[in-house]
């Protein structure tokens, strides 16, 4: 039951061209940077990636965009990524923009085995075009489909050898949802301990959802956009 693999490269080796990936993280917080770099090196192409956003030009999923390895993005936010913007406008990259709460619920539903759900979000906008509408108690709702990935890539703070995961503070974000929504879930963890060393009450993702665990590192904490405010009385 030891789910550890020896390297990032081994962890992603069977991710084939054209795979659907669900990737945890929010902005540059809690993203599986080591796994993304291994995919970049491997050169896997034609990917469909479901993630809140696509990092920045030189970090996170932006590395895969720069290598034109992503064919389609399903996300809520273009963010600070100029490559993302340029590829969408040029037609190189397909983009499905999804309201953030709806995206979270689509991933959660996929992980829970729920094929679809109705939501009022997006009714009357382009988000609802081509989707089934239904009325409940006099209010219109639109049908959204759950998302299940061929693979899910997540970043944990701690993991044990059985694949139980703990996320640290805001890096928890989309990671627990993504971890449950992959047919094969690969977790990059800063700390890996033996089975039984984690307090059951602190576990966020049970190991039943995780197939592989790989040793990661504590990456530097980058800021997407640095804003500086001048002190009063200065020019």
Coordinates of C-alpha atoms in Angstrom, one line a residue:
X1 CA 0.0 0.0 0.0
X2 CA 3.0 2.3 -0.1
X3 CA 2.1 4.8 -2.8
X4 CA 5.4 6.7 -3.0
X5 CA 7.1 6.9 -6.4
X6 CA 10.7 7.7 -6.8
X7 CA 10.6 10.9 -8.9
X8 CA 8.4 13.5 -10.5
X9 CA 9.3 12.1 -13.9
X10 CA 8.1 8.6 -12.8
X11 CA 4.9 10.1 -11.4
X12 CA 3.8 11.7 -14.6
X13 CA 5.3 9.2 -17.1
X14 CA 1.9 7.7 -18.2
X15 CA 0.2 11.1 -18.7
X16 CA -0.4 10.8 -22.5
X17 CA -1.0 13.4 -25.1
X18 CA -4.6 14.5 -25.1
X19 CA -5.2 13.8 -21.4
X20 CA -7.7 15.7 -19.2
X21 CA -6.0 17.1 -16.1
X22 CA -7.6 18.5 -13.0
X23 CA -5.0 20.7 -11.3
X24 CA -5.2 22.1 -7.8
X25 CA -4.1 25.5 -6.7
X26 CA -5.3 29.1 -6.8
X27 CA -3.1 31.6 -8.6
X28 CA 0.4 30.6 -7.5
X29 CA -0.7 29.3 -4.1
X30 CA -0.7 25.5 -3.6
X31 CA 0.2 24.5 -7.2
X32 CA 2.0 21.3 -7.9
X33 CA 5.1 23.0 -9.4
X34 CA 7.3 19.9 -9.5
X35 CA 4.8 17.8 -11.4
X36 CA 4.1 20.7 -13.8
X37 CA 7.8 21.0 -14.5
X38 CA 8.1 17.2 -15.1
X39 CA 5.3 17.4 -17.6
X40 CA 7.0 20.3 -19.3
X41 CA 10.2 18.3 -19.6
X42 CA 8.3 15.2 -20.8
X43 CA 6.7 17.3 -23.6
X44 CA 3.2 15.9 -23.2
X45 CA 0.9 17.9 -25.6
X46 CA -2.7 18.4 -26.5
X47 CA -3.8 18.6 -22.9
X48 CA -7.1 19.8 -21.6
X49 CA -6.5 21.4 -18.2
X50 CA -9.2 22.2 -15.6
X51 CA -7.8 24.7 -13.0
X52 CA -8.9 28.0 -11.5
X53 CA -6.4 29.8 -13.6
X54 CA -3.2 29.2 -15.5
X55 CA -0.4 30.6 -13.4
X56 CA 1.8 33.4 -14.8
X57 CA 4.0 33.4 -17.9
X58 CA 7.1 31.8 -16.3
X59 CA 5.6 29.7 -13.4
X60 CA 2.9 27.1 -12.8
X61 CA 0.7 26.1 -15.7
X62 CA 2.1 29.0 -17.6
X63 CA 5.2 26.8 -18.3
X64 CA 3.0 24.4 -20.2
X65 CA 1.3 27.2 -22.1
X66 CA 4.7 28.6 -23.2
X67 CA 5.5 25.2 -24.6
X68 CA 2.1 25.0 -26.4
X69 CA 1.3 21.8 -24.5
X70 CA -2.2 22.8 -23.5
X71 CA -4.9 22.6 -26.1
X72 CA -7.9 23.7 -24.0
X73 CA -8.3 25.4 -20.6
X74 CA -11.4 25.2 -18.4
X75 CA -10.9 28.0 -15.8
X76 CA -12.4 31.0 -14.1
X77 CA -9.7 33.6 -14.5
X78 CA -7.2 34.5 -17.1
X79 CA -5.1 36.2 -14.4
X80 CA -1.7 37.9 -15.0
X81 CA -0.7 35.5 -17.8
X82 CA 0.0 37.4 -21.0
X83 CA 0.7 34.1 -22.9
X84 CA -2.7 32.8 -21.9
X85 CA -4.4 36.0 -23.2
X86 CA -2.3 36.0 -26.4
X87 CA -3.0 32.3 -27.3
X88 CA -6.8 32.7 -26.7
X89 CA -7.0 35.8 -28.8
X90 CA -5.0 34.2 -31.6
X91 CA -7.1 31.0 -31.6
X92 CA -4.3 28.7 -30.5
X93 CA -5.9 27.9 -27.2
X94 CA -9.5 26.9 -26.6
X95 CA -11.0 28.5 -23.4
X96 CA -14.1 27.7 -21.4
X97 CA -14.6 30.3 -18.8
X98 CA -16.6 29.0 -15.8
X99 CA -17.9 31.0 -12.8
X100 CA -15.6 30.2 -9.9
X101 CA -18.2 28.7 -7.7
X102 CA -19.6 26.7 -10.5
X103 CA -16.2 25.4 -11.4
X104 CA -15.5 24.3 -7.8
X105 CA -18.9 22.5 -7.7
X106 CA -18.3 20.8 -11.1
X107 CA -15.0 19.4 -9.8
X108 CA -16.6 18.4 -6.4
X109 CA -19.5 16.8 -8.2
X110 CA -17.2 14.8 -10.4
X111 CA -15.3 13.5 -7.4
X112 CA -18.5 12.6 -5.7
X113 CA -19.8 10.6 -8.7
X114 CA -22.5 13.2 -9.5
X115 CA -22.9 13.6 -13.3
X116 CA -24.6 17.0 -13.2
X117 CA -26.4 19.6 -11.1
X118 CA -28.6 22.7 -11.6
X119 CA -27.5 26.2 -10.6
X120 CA -28.9 29.7 -11.2
X121 CA -25.4 31.1 -11.8
X122 CA -25.0 32.2 -15.4
X123 CA -28.7 32.1 -16.4
X124 CA -29.3 34.7 -19.1
X125 CA -25.6 35.0 -20.0
X126 CA -23.3 33.3 -22.5
X127 CA -22.4 30.9 -19.7
X128 CA -25.8 29.2 -20.2
X129 CA -25.9 29.1 -24.0
X130 CA -26.5 25.6 -25.3
X131 CA -27.2 24.1 -21.8
X132 CA -30.4 22.6 -20.5
X133 CA -32.6 24.9 -18.5
X134 CA -35.1 23.9 -15.8
X135 CA -37.5 25.7 -13.6
X136 CA -37.7 25.0 -9.8
X137 CA -40.2 26.9 -7.7
X138 CA -40.5 29.6 -10.4
X139 CA -36.8 30.2 -10.8
X140 CA -34.7 29.2 -13.8
X141 CA -31.6 27.0 -13.4
X142 CA -29.0 25.7 -15.8
X143 CA -27.6 22.2 -15.9
X144 CA -23.8 22.0 -15.4
X145 CA -21.8 18.7 -15.8
X146 CA -19.5 17.3 -13.2
X147 CA -15.8 17.0 -14.2
X148 CA -13.6 13.9 -13.8
X149 CA -10.0 14.0 -15.0
X150 CA -7.9 11.3 -16.4
X151 CA -5.4 12.6 -13.9
X152 CA -5.5 15.0 -11.0
X153 CA -2.3 16.9 -9.9
X154 CA -2.3 18.4 -6.4
X155 CA 0.1 19.9 -3.9
X156 CA 0.1 18.9 -0.3
X157 CA 2.0 20.1 2.7
X158 CA 2.1 16.6 4.4
X159 CA 1.3 13.2 3.1
X160 CA 1.8 9.7 4.5
X161 CA 2.8 6.6 2.5
X162 CA -0.9 5.6 2.2
X163 CA -1.7 8.8 0.3
X164 CA -3.5 10.7 3.1
X165 CA -3.0 14.4 2.6
X166 CA -2.8 17.6 4.7
X167 CA -2.8 21.0 3.0
X168 CA -1.4 24.1 4.7
X169 CA -3.6 27.2 5.2
X170 CA -4.7 28.9 1.9
X171 CA -3.0 26.2 -0.2
X172 CA -5.9 24.0 0.7
X173 CA -8.0 26.0 -1.9
X174 CA -9.0 23.8 -4.9
X175 CA -6.6 20.9 -3.9
X176 CA -9.1 18.7 -2.0
X177 CA -11.7 19.0 -4.8
X178 CA -9.1 18.2 -7.5
X179 CA -7.7 15.3 -5.5
X180 CA -11.1 13.6 -5.5
X181 CA -11.8 14.2 -9.2
X182 CA -9.0 12.3 -10.9
X183 CA -9.2 8.7 -12.0
X184 CA -5.5 8.7 -11.1
X185 CA -4.5 11.4 -8.5
X186 CA -0.8 12.3 -8.1
X187 CA 0.1 14.2 -5.0
X188 CA 3.3 16.3 -4.6
X189 CA 4.1 16.7 -0.9
X190 CA 6.7 18.7 1.0
X191 CA 6.8 16.2 3.8
X192 CA 6.1 12.5 3.6
X193 CA 5.7 10.5 6.8
X194 CA 5.0 6.9 7.6
X195 CA 1.5 5.5 7.8
X196 CA 0.0 6.3 11.2
X197 CA 2.0 9.4 11.9
X198 CA -0.7 11.8 10.8
X199 CA -3.5 12.7 13.2
X200 CA -6.7 11.4 11.6
X201 CA -8.4 14.6 12.5
X202 CA -6.0 16.7 10.5
X203 CA -6.3 14.8 7.2
X204 CA -8.1 16.7 4.5
X205 CA -7.9 14.2 1.6
X206 CA -8.2 10.5 2.6
X207 CA -5.7 8.2 0.9
X208 CA -8.5 6.3 -1.0
X209 CA -8.5 9.1 -3.5
X210 CA -4.7 9.2 -4.1
X211 CA -2.8 6.7 -6.2
X212 CA 0.7 8.2 -6.1
X213 CA 2.7 10.4 -3.7
X214 CA 6.0 12.0 -4.7
X215 CA 8.5 14.0 -2.6
X216 CA 8.4 17.7 -3.4
X217 CA 10.0 20.8 -1.9
X218 CA 8.9 24.0 -0.2
X219 CA 8.8 26.3 -3.3
X220 CA 9.4 30.0 -3.0
X221 CA 6.3 32.1 -2.3
X222 CA 5.9 34.2 -5.4
X223 CA 3.5 37.2 -5.7
X224 CA 1.5 37.4 -8.9
X225 CA 1.3 41.2 -8.9
X226 CA 3.3 43.4 -6.5
X227 CA 1.6 46.7 -5.6
X228 CA 3.6 49.4 -3.8
X229 CA 1.9 52.3 -2.0
X230 CA 3.9 55.5 -1.4
X231 CA 4.0 56.8 2.2
X232 CA 2.1 60.0 2.9
X233 CA 4.1 63.1 2.1
X234 CA 6.3 61.4 -0.5
X235 CA 6.2 62.0 -4.3

